[in-house]
């Protein structure tokens, strides 16, 4: 058996069409344009490229988009004041502070300073707590994207054995929580494996849905997967460089997920590729959250 590919680019494109149509409706009927600010501190190349992609998506959807770039030596107090200004700005419905921040700034202090009702990343502890009790306002973007990939690929989630490999605050813990909720597109039995789990393979082999966010290549090999499982690979590992196919003379990274794709593909019923699986969904869910926040501000549900 060779698994069906769950095409994140296609599902993301479909969702962006839906978000665009809803944005036009919100502007037309309520005069509210979703507003997103992305705050970038310093010039970390990966952060610059993520923020650029977020801005591009936001503009394509017709959002009011602000890119606020600050030097790496901005003081913590100045950054906190900047966030507070956007908390109070009625044109802004979503605030995203690109992480990581320079070492002299306490990331938690900055995240906590954000109005939870504008925290479209879903990282503020109020939003983490809301998710835990089934009252989520904004789901964190990567796990929310994983849930959409499962729903939109027709995967049966209710009652399924889900095994998550990795317990990070931005992927492992929230996806476990999302799929555990007594809600549509959830209601699964969830196991979370981590670096101190005694026999990871004994857990992964039970999974109907296996979600891998371990942080290194080949964390899951073919023998660790049940026949017919649905496998979501959240990993993005740079394993080398190759010449760009579009820009002559430019080198681009070669990316690999956390799953041994070729071997696992022969056992799974469906699998996400890297790139082109979870990645395109993350920015899409950021746009979804910003639209949701703007709808809330306009009193629309
Ligand atoms: N850095 C890497 N991923 C993310 C993300 O999803 N949100 C923010 N704010 N920073 C990041």
CSV table of C-alpha atoms and ligand atoms in Angstrom, one decimal:
chain,number,residue,atom,x,y,z
A,1,UNK,CA,0.0,0.0,0.0
A,2,UNK,CA,1.2,3.5,-0.8
A,3,UNK,CA,-0.4,6.2,1.3
A,4,UNK,CA,-2.5,9.0,-0.1
A,5,UNK,CA,-0.8,12.4,0.2
A,6,UNK,CA,-2.6,14.9,2.3
A,7,UNK,CA,-1.9,18.0,0.3
A,8,UNK,CA,-1.5,20.9,2.7
A,9,UNK,CA,-1.0,23.5,-0.1
A,10,UNK,CA,-4.4,22.6,-1.7
A,11,UNK,CA,-6.3,22.5,1.6
A,12,UNK,CA,-4.7,25.8,2.7
A,13,UNK,CA,-5.6,27.4,-0.7
A,14,UNK,CA,-9.2,26.3,-0.3
A,15,UNK,CA,-9.3,27.7,3.3
A,16,UNK,CA,-7.8,31.0,2.1
A,17,UNK,CA,-10.6,31.3,-0.5
A,18,UNK,CA,-13.1,30.9,2.2
A,19,UNK,CA,-11.4,33.4,4.5
A,20,UNK,CA,-11.2,35.9,1.6
A,21,UNK,CA,-14.9,35.6,0.8
A,22,UNK,CA,-15.8,36.1,4.5
A,23,UNK,CA,-13.4,39.1,4.7
A,24,UNK,CA,-15.1,40.7,1.8
A,25,UNK,CA,-18.5,40.1,3.4
A,26,UNK,CA,-17.3,41.6,6.7
A,27,UNK,CA,-16.1,44.7,5.0
A,28,UNK,CA,-19.2,45.0,2.8
A,29,UNK,CA,-21.8,44.4,5.5
A,30,UNK,CA,-20.1,45.8,8.7
A,31,UNK,CA,-17.4,48.1,7.4
A,32,UNK,CA,-14.8,46.2,9.4
A,33,UNK,CA,-11.5,45.2,7.8
A,34,UNK,CA,-9.5,42.6,9.7
A,35,UNK,CA,-6.2,44.1,10.9
A,36,UNK,CA,-3.0,42.2,11.6
A,37,UNK,CA,0.3,43.6,12.9
A,38,UNK,CA,3.4,41.4,12.7
A,39,UNK,CA,6.2,42.7,15.0
A,40,UNK,CA,9.7,41.6,14.1
A,41,UNK,CA,12.7,42.3,16.4
A,42,UNK,CA,16.1,42.0,14.7
A,43,UNK,CA,16.9,40.4,11.4
A,44,UNK,CA,17.0,36.6,12.0
A,45,UNK,CA,16.7,35.3,8.4
A,46,UNK,CA,14.2,32.6,9.3
A,47,UNK,CA,12.0,35.1,11.2
A,48,UNK,CA,12.3,37.6,8.3
A,49,UNK,CA,11.0,35.0,5.9
A,50,UNK,CA,8.2,33.8,8.1
A,51,UNK,CA,7.0,37.4,8.7
A,52,UNK,CA,7.3,38.2,5.0
A,53,UNK,CA,5.1,35.2,4.2
A,54,UNK,CA,2.5,36.2,6.9
A,55,UNK,CA,2.3,39.8,5.5
A,56,UNK,CA,2.0,38.5,2.0
A,57,UNK,CA,-0.9,36.2,3.0
A,58,UNK,CA,-2.6,39.0,5.0
A,59,UNK,CA,-2.4,41.5,2.1
A,60,UNK,CA,-3.7,38.9,-0.4
A,61,UNK,CA,-6.8,38.4,1.8
A,62,UNK,CA,-7.5,42.1,1.8
A,63,UNK,CA,-6.6,42.6,5.5
A,64,UNK,CA,-5.2,45.9,6.9
A,65,UNK,CA,-1.6,44.8,7.3
A,66,UNK,CA,1.1,46.4,9.4
A,67,UNK,CA,4.7,45.2,9.4
A,68,UNK,CA,6.5,46.7,12.4
A,69,UNK,CA,10.2,46.0,12.3
A,70,UNK,CA,12.4,47.0,15.3
A,71,UNK,CA,16.2,46.8,15.8
A,72,UNK,CA,17.6,43.8,17.8
A,73,UNK,CA,18.6,46.2,20.6
A,74,UNK,CA,15.1,47.6,21.3
A,75,UNK,CA,14.6,47.6,25.1
A,76,UNK,CA,12.1,45.3,26.7
A,77,UNK,CA,10.2,48.4,28.0
A,78,UNK,CA,9.9,49.9,24.5
A,79,UNK,CA,8.7,46.6,23.1
A,80,UNK,CA,6.1,46.2,25.9
A,81,UNK,CA,4.9,49.8,25.1
A,82,UNK,CA,4.7,49.0,21.4
A,83,UNK,CA,2.5,46.0,22.1
A,84,UNK,CA,0.3,48.0,24.4
A,85,UNK,CA,-0.2,50.6,21.6
A,86,UNK,CA,-1.5,47.9,19.3
A,87,UNK,CA,-3.7,46.5,22.2
A,88,UNK,CA,-5.4,49.9,22.1
A,89,UNK,CA,-5.5,50.4,18.3
A,90,UNK,CA,-9.0,49.6,17.0
A,91,UNK,CA,-7.8,49.0,13.5
A,92,UNK,CA,-5.7,46.0,14.8
A,93,UNK,CA,-7.5,42.7,15.6
A,94,UNK,CA,-4.5,40.5,15.7
A,95,UNK,CA,-1.0,41.0,17.1
A,96,UNK,CA,1.8,38.6,16.3
A,97,UNK,CA,5.3,39.0,17.9
A,98,UNK,CA,7.6,36.8,15.9
A,99,UNK,CA,9.6,34.5,18.1
A,100,UNK,CA,12.4,34.0,19.1
A,101,UNK,CA,13.2,37.4,20.6
A,102,UNK,CA,16.7,38.6,21.5
A,103,UNK,CA,18.1,37.2,24.7
A,104,UNK,CA,17.8,40.4,26.7
A,105,UNK,CA,14.0,40.4,26.3
A,106,UNK,CA,11.8,38.1,28.4
A,107,UNK,CA,9.5,36.4,25.8
A,108,UNK,CA,6.8,35.5,28.4
A,109,UNK,CA,6.6,39.1,29.6
A,110,UNK,CA,5.9,40.2,26.0
A,111,UNK,CA,3.4,37.5,25.4
A,112,UNK,CA,1.6,38.2,28.7
A,113,UNK,CA,1.4,41.9,27.8
A,114,UNK,CA,-0.7,41.2,24.8
A,115,UNK,CA,-4.5,41.6,24.9
A,116,UNK,CA,-5.6,37.9,24.9
A,117,UNK,CA,-8.5,38.9,22.6
A,118,UNK,CA,-5.8,40.0,20.0
A,119,UNK,CA,-3.5,37.1,20.6
A,120,UNK,CA,-4.0,35.4,17.2
A,121,UNK,CA,-1.0,33.0,17.9
A,122,UNK,CA,-3.0,31.6,20.8
A,123,UNK,CA,0.2,31.7,23.0
A,124,UNK,CA,-1.2,33.9,25.9
A,125,UNK,CA,-1.8,31.8,29.1
A,126,UNK,CA,-5.5,33.0,29.0
A,127,UNK,CA,-5.9,31.4,25.6
A,128,UNK,CA,-4.0,28.3,26.7
A,129,UNK,CA,-6.4,28.0,29.6
A,130,UNK,CA,-9.4,28.6,27.4
A,131,UNK,CA,-8.3,25.8,25.1
A,132,UNK,CA,-7.9,23.4,28.1
A,133,UNK,CA,-11.5,23.9,29.3
A,134,UNK,CA,-13.0,23.7,25.8
A,135,UNK,CA,-13.7,27.5,25.6
A,136,UNK,CA,-10.9,28.3,23.0
A,137,UNK,CA,-11.1,31.7,21.3
A,138,UNK,CA,-7.9,31.3,19.3
A,139,UNK,CA,-6.4,27.8,18.7
A,140,UNK,CA,-2.6,28.0,18.2
A,141,UNK,CA,-2.0,28.0,14.5
A,142,UNK,CA,0.0,24.9,13.8
A,143,UNK,CA,-2.2,22.5,15.9
A,144,UNK,CA,-5.3,24.2,14.5
A,145,UNK,CA,-3.9,23.5,11.0
A,146,UNK,CA,-3.3,19.9,11.8
A,147,UNK,CA,-6.9,19.5,13.0
A,148,UNK,CA,-8.1,21.0,9.7
A,149,UNK,CA,-5.9,18.7,7.7
A,150,UNK,CA,-7.5,15.7,9.5
A,151,UNK,CA,-11.0,17.0,9.1
A,152,UNK,CA,-10.7,18.1,5.5
A,153,UNK,CA,-8.9,14.8,4.4
A,154,UNK,CA,-11.9,12.9,5.8
A,155,UNK,CA,-10.0,11.2,8.6
A,156,UNK,CA,-12.2,9.7,11.3
A,157,UNK,CA,-11.2,11.4,14.5
A,158,UNK,CA,-13.9,10.6,17.0
A,159,UNK,CA,-12.9,7.6,19.1
A,160,UNK,CA,-9.6,7.2,17.2
A,161,UNK,CA,-6.4,6.3,19.0
A,162,UNK,CA,-4.2,9.4,18.5
A,163,UNK,CA,-0.6,9.3,19.4
A,164,UNK,CA,1.4,12.6,19.5
A,165,UNK,CA,5.2,12.4,19.6
A,166,UNK,CA,6.5,15.6,21.2
A,167,UNK,CA,5.2,17.7,24.1
A,168,UNK,CA,6.1,21.3,23.1
A,169,UNK,CA,3.9,24.2,24.1
A,170,UNK,CA,3.3,25.2,20.5
A,171,UNK,CA,2.5,21.8,18.9
A,172,UNK,CA,2.4,18.6,21.1
A,173,UNK,CA,0.5,19.9,24.2
A,174,UNK,CA,-2.1,21.9,22.2
A,175,UNK,CA,-2.8,19.3,19.5
A,176,UNK,CA,-3.3,16.7,22.3
A,177,UNK,CA,-5.8,19.1,24.0
A,178,UNK,CA,-7.6,20.0,20.8
A,179,UNK,CA,-8.2,16.4,19.8
A,180,UNK,CA,-9.2,15.5,23.3
A,181,UNK,CA,-12.1,18.0,23.5
A,182,UNK,CA,-15.7,16.8,23.5
A,183,UNK,CA,-16.3,18.5,20.2
A,184,UNK,CA,-16.8,17.8,16.5
A,185,UNK,CA,-13.5,17.1,14.8
A,186,UNK,CA,-12.1,15.8,18.1
A,187,UNK,CA,-13.3,13.3,20.7
A,188,UNK,CA,-10.2,11.1,20.3
A,189,UNK,CA,-8.3,9.1,22.8
A,190,UNK,CA,-4.9,10.8,23.0
A,191,UNK,CA,-1.5,9.6,24.1
A,192,UNK,CA,1.5,12.0,24.3
A,193,UNK,CA,5.0,10.5,24.0
A,194,UNK,CA,8.2,12.4,24.8
A,195,UNK,CA,11.9,12.1,25.4
A,196,UNK,CA,11.3,10.1,28.7
A,197,UNK,CA,8.7,7.7,27.2
A,198,UNK,CA,10.0,4.2,27.8
A,199,UNK,CA,9.1,2.5,24.6
A,200,UNK,CA,7.8,5.0,22.0
A,201,UNK,CA,7.3,2.4,19.3
A,202,UNK,CA,4.8,0.4,21.5
A,203,UNK,CA,2.6,3.5,21.6
A,204,UNK,CA,3.1,4.7,18.0
A,205,UNK,CA,2.2,1.2,16.7
A,206,UNK,CA,-1.3,1.5,18.3
A,207,UNK,CA,-2.0,4.9,16.6
A,208,UNK,CA,-4.9,5.3,14.1
A,209,UNK,CA,-3.6,8.9,13.8
A,210,UNK,CA,0.1,9.6,14.5
A,211,UNK,CA,1.2,13.2,14.9
A,212,UNK,CA,5.0,13.6,14.9
A,213,UNK,CA,6.6,16.8,16.3
A,214,UNK,CA,9.8,15.4,17.7
A,215,UNK,CA,12.2,17.9,16.3
A,216,UNK,CA,14.6,15.6,14.4
A,217,UNK,CA,14.6,13.5,11.2
A,218,UNK,CA,13.6,9.8,11.2
A,219,UNK,CA,12.1,10.1,14.7
A,220,UNK,CA,9.4,7.7,13.3
A,221,UNK,CA,10.5,4.8,11.0
A,222,UNK,CA,8.3,2.4,9.1
A,223,UNK,CA,8.3,-0.3,11.7
A,224,UNK,CA,6.8,2.2,14.2
A,225,UNK,CA,3.6,2.7,12.2
A,226,UNK,CA,0.4,0.6,12.1
A,227,UNK,CA,-0.8,-0.4,8.7
A,228,UNK,CA,-3.5,2.0,7.6
A,229,UNK,CA,-2.6,4.8,10.0
A,230,UNK,CA,-2.9,8.5,9.1
A,231,UNK,CA,0.5,10.2,9.7
A,232,UNK,CA,0.9,13.9,10.2
A,233,UNK,CA,4.6,15.1,10.0
A,234,UNK,CA,5.1,18.4,11.8
A,235,UNK,CA,8.9,18.4,11.5
A,236,UNK,CA,10.9,20.8,9.4
A,237,UNK,CA,14.6,19.9,9.4
A,238,UNK,CA,17.1,21.6,7.1
A,239,UNK,CA,19.3,18.7,5.8
A,240,UNK,CA,21.2,20.5,3.1
A,241,UNK,CA,21.0,23.1,0.3
A,242,UNK,CA,20.2,22.9,-3.4
A,243,UNK,CA,20.1,25.4,-6.3
A,244,UNK,CA,16.7,27.2,-6.5
A,245,UNK,CA,14.5,26.0,-9.4
A,246,UNK,CA,13.2,29.6,-9.9
A,247,UNK,CA,15.9,32.0,-9.1
A,248,UNK,CA,19.2,31.4,-10.9
A,249,UNK,CA,22.3,31.3,-8.6
A,250,UNK,CA,20.2,31.2,-5.4
A,251,UNK,CA,20.6,28.3,-3.0
A,252,UNK,CA,17.5,27.0,-1.1
A,253,UNK,CA,17.3,24.6,1.9
A,254,UNK,CA,16.5,21.0,1.4
A,255,UNK,CA,13.8,20.2,4.0
A,256,UNK,CA,12.9,16.9,5.6
A,257,UNK,CA,10.3,16.1,8.2
A,258,UNK,CA,10.5,14.0,11.4
A,259,UNK,CA,9.2,10.9,9.7
A,260,UNK,CA,11.0,8.5,7.4
A,261,UNK,CA,8.7,9.4,4.6
A,262,UNK,CA,9.5,6.7,2.1
A,263,UNK,CA,9.2,3.8,4.6
A,264,UNK,CA,6.2,5.1,6.4
A,265,UNK,CA,4.4,5.9,3.2
A,266,UNK,CA,4.3,2.1,2.5
A,267,UNK,CA,2.4,1.4,5.7
A,268,UNK,CA,0.2,4.5,6.2
A,269,UNK,CA,-3.2,5.1,4.5
A,270,UNK,CA,-2.5,8.8,4.3
A,271,UNK,CA,0.5,11.0,5.1
A,272,UNK,CA,1.5,14.7,4.9
A,273,UNK,CA,4.6,15.6,2.9
A,274,UNK,CA,7.4,18.0,4.0
A,275,UNK,CA,7.3,20.6,2.6
A,276,UNK,CA,3.7,21.0,1.5
A,277,UNK,CA,1.9,19.4,4.4
A,278,UNK,CA,1.4,21.1,7.8
A,279,UNK,CA,3.5,24.2,6.9
A,280,UNK,CA,1.1,26.0,4.5
A,281,UNK,CA,-1.7,25.5,7.1
A,282,UNK,CA,0.0,27.4,9.9
A,283,UNK,CA,-0.2,30.8,8.2
A,284,UNK,CA,-3.7,30.1,7.0
A,285,UNK,CA,-4.9,29.5,10.6
A,286,UNK,CA,-3.2,32.8,11.6
A,287,UNK,CA,-5.4,34.5,9.0
A,288,UNK,CA,-8.4,32.5,10.2
A,289,UNK,CA,-7.8,33.7,13.8
A,290,UNK,CA,-7.4,37.3,12.7
A,291,UNK,CA,-10.7,37.2,10.7
A,292,UNK,CA,-12.3,35.6,13.8
A,293,UNK,CA,-11.1,38.4,16.0
A,294,UNK,CA,-12.3,41.0,13.6
A,295,UNK,CA,-15.7,39.3,13.4
A,296,UNK,CA,-15.8,39.4,17.2
A,297,UNK,CA,-15.0,43.1,17.2
A,298,UNK,CA,-17.8,43.7,14.7
A,299,UNK,CA,-20.3,41.6,16.8
A,300,UNK,CA,-20.6,38.9,14.1
A,301,UNK,CA,-20.3,35.2,14.9
B,1,LIG,N1,8.3,31.5,15.5
B,1,LIG,C1,8.2,30.3,14.9
B,1,LIG,N2,6.9,29.9,14.8
B,1,LIG,C2,6.2,30.9,15.3
B,1,LIG,C3,4.8,31.1,15.5
B,1,LIG,O1,4.0,30.3,15.1
B,1,LIG,N3,4.4,32.3,16.0
B,1,LIG,C4,5.3,33.2,16.4
B,1,LIG,N4,4.9,34.4,16.9
B,1,LIG,N5,6.6,33.1,16.3
B,1,LIG,C5,7.1,31.9,15.8
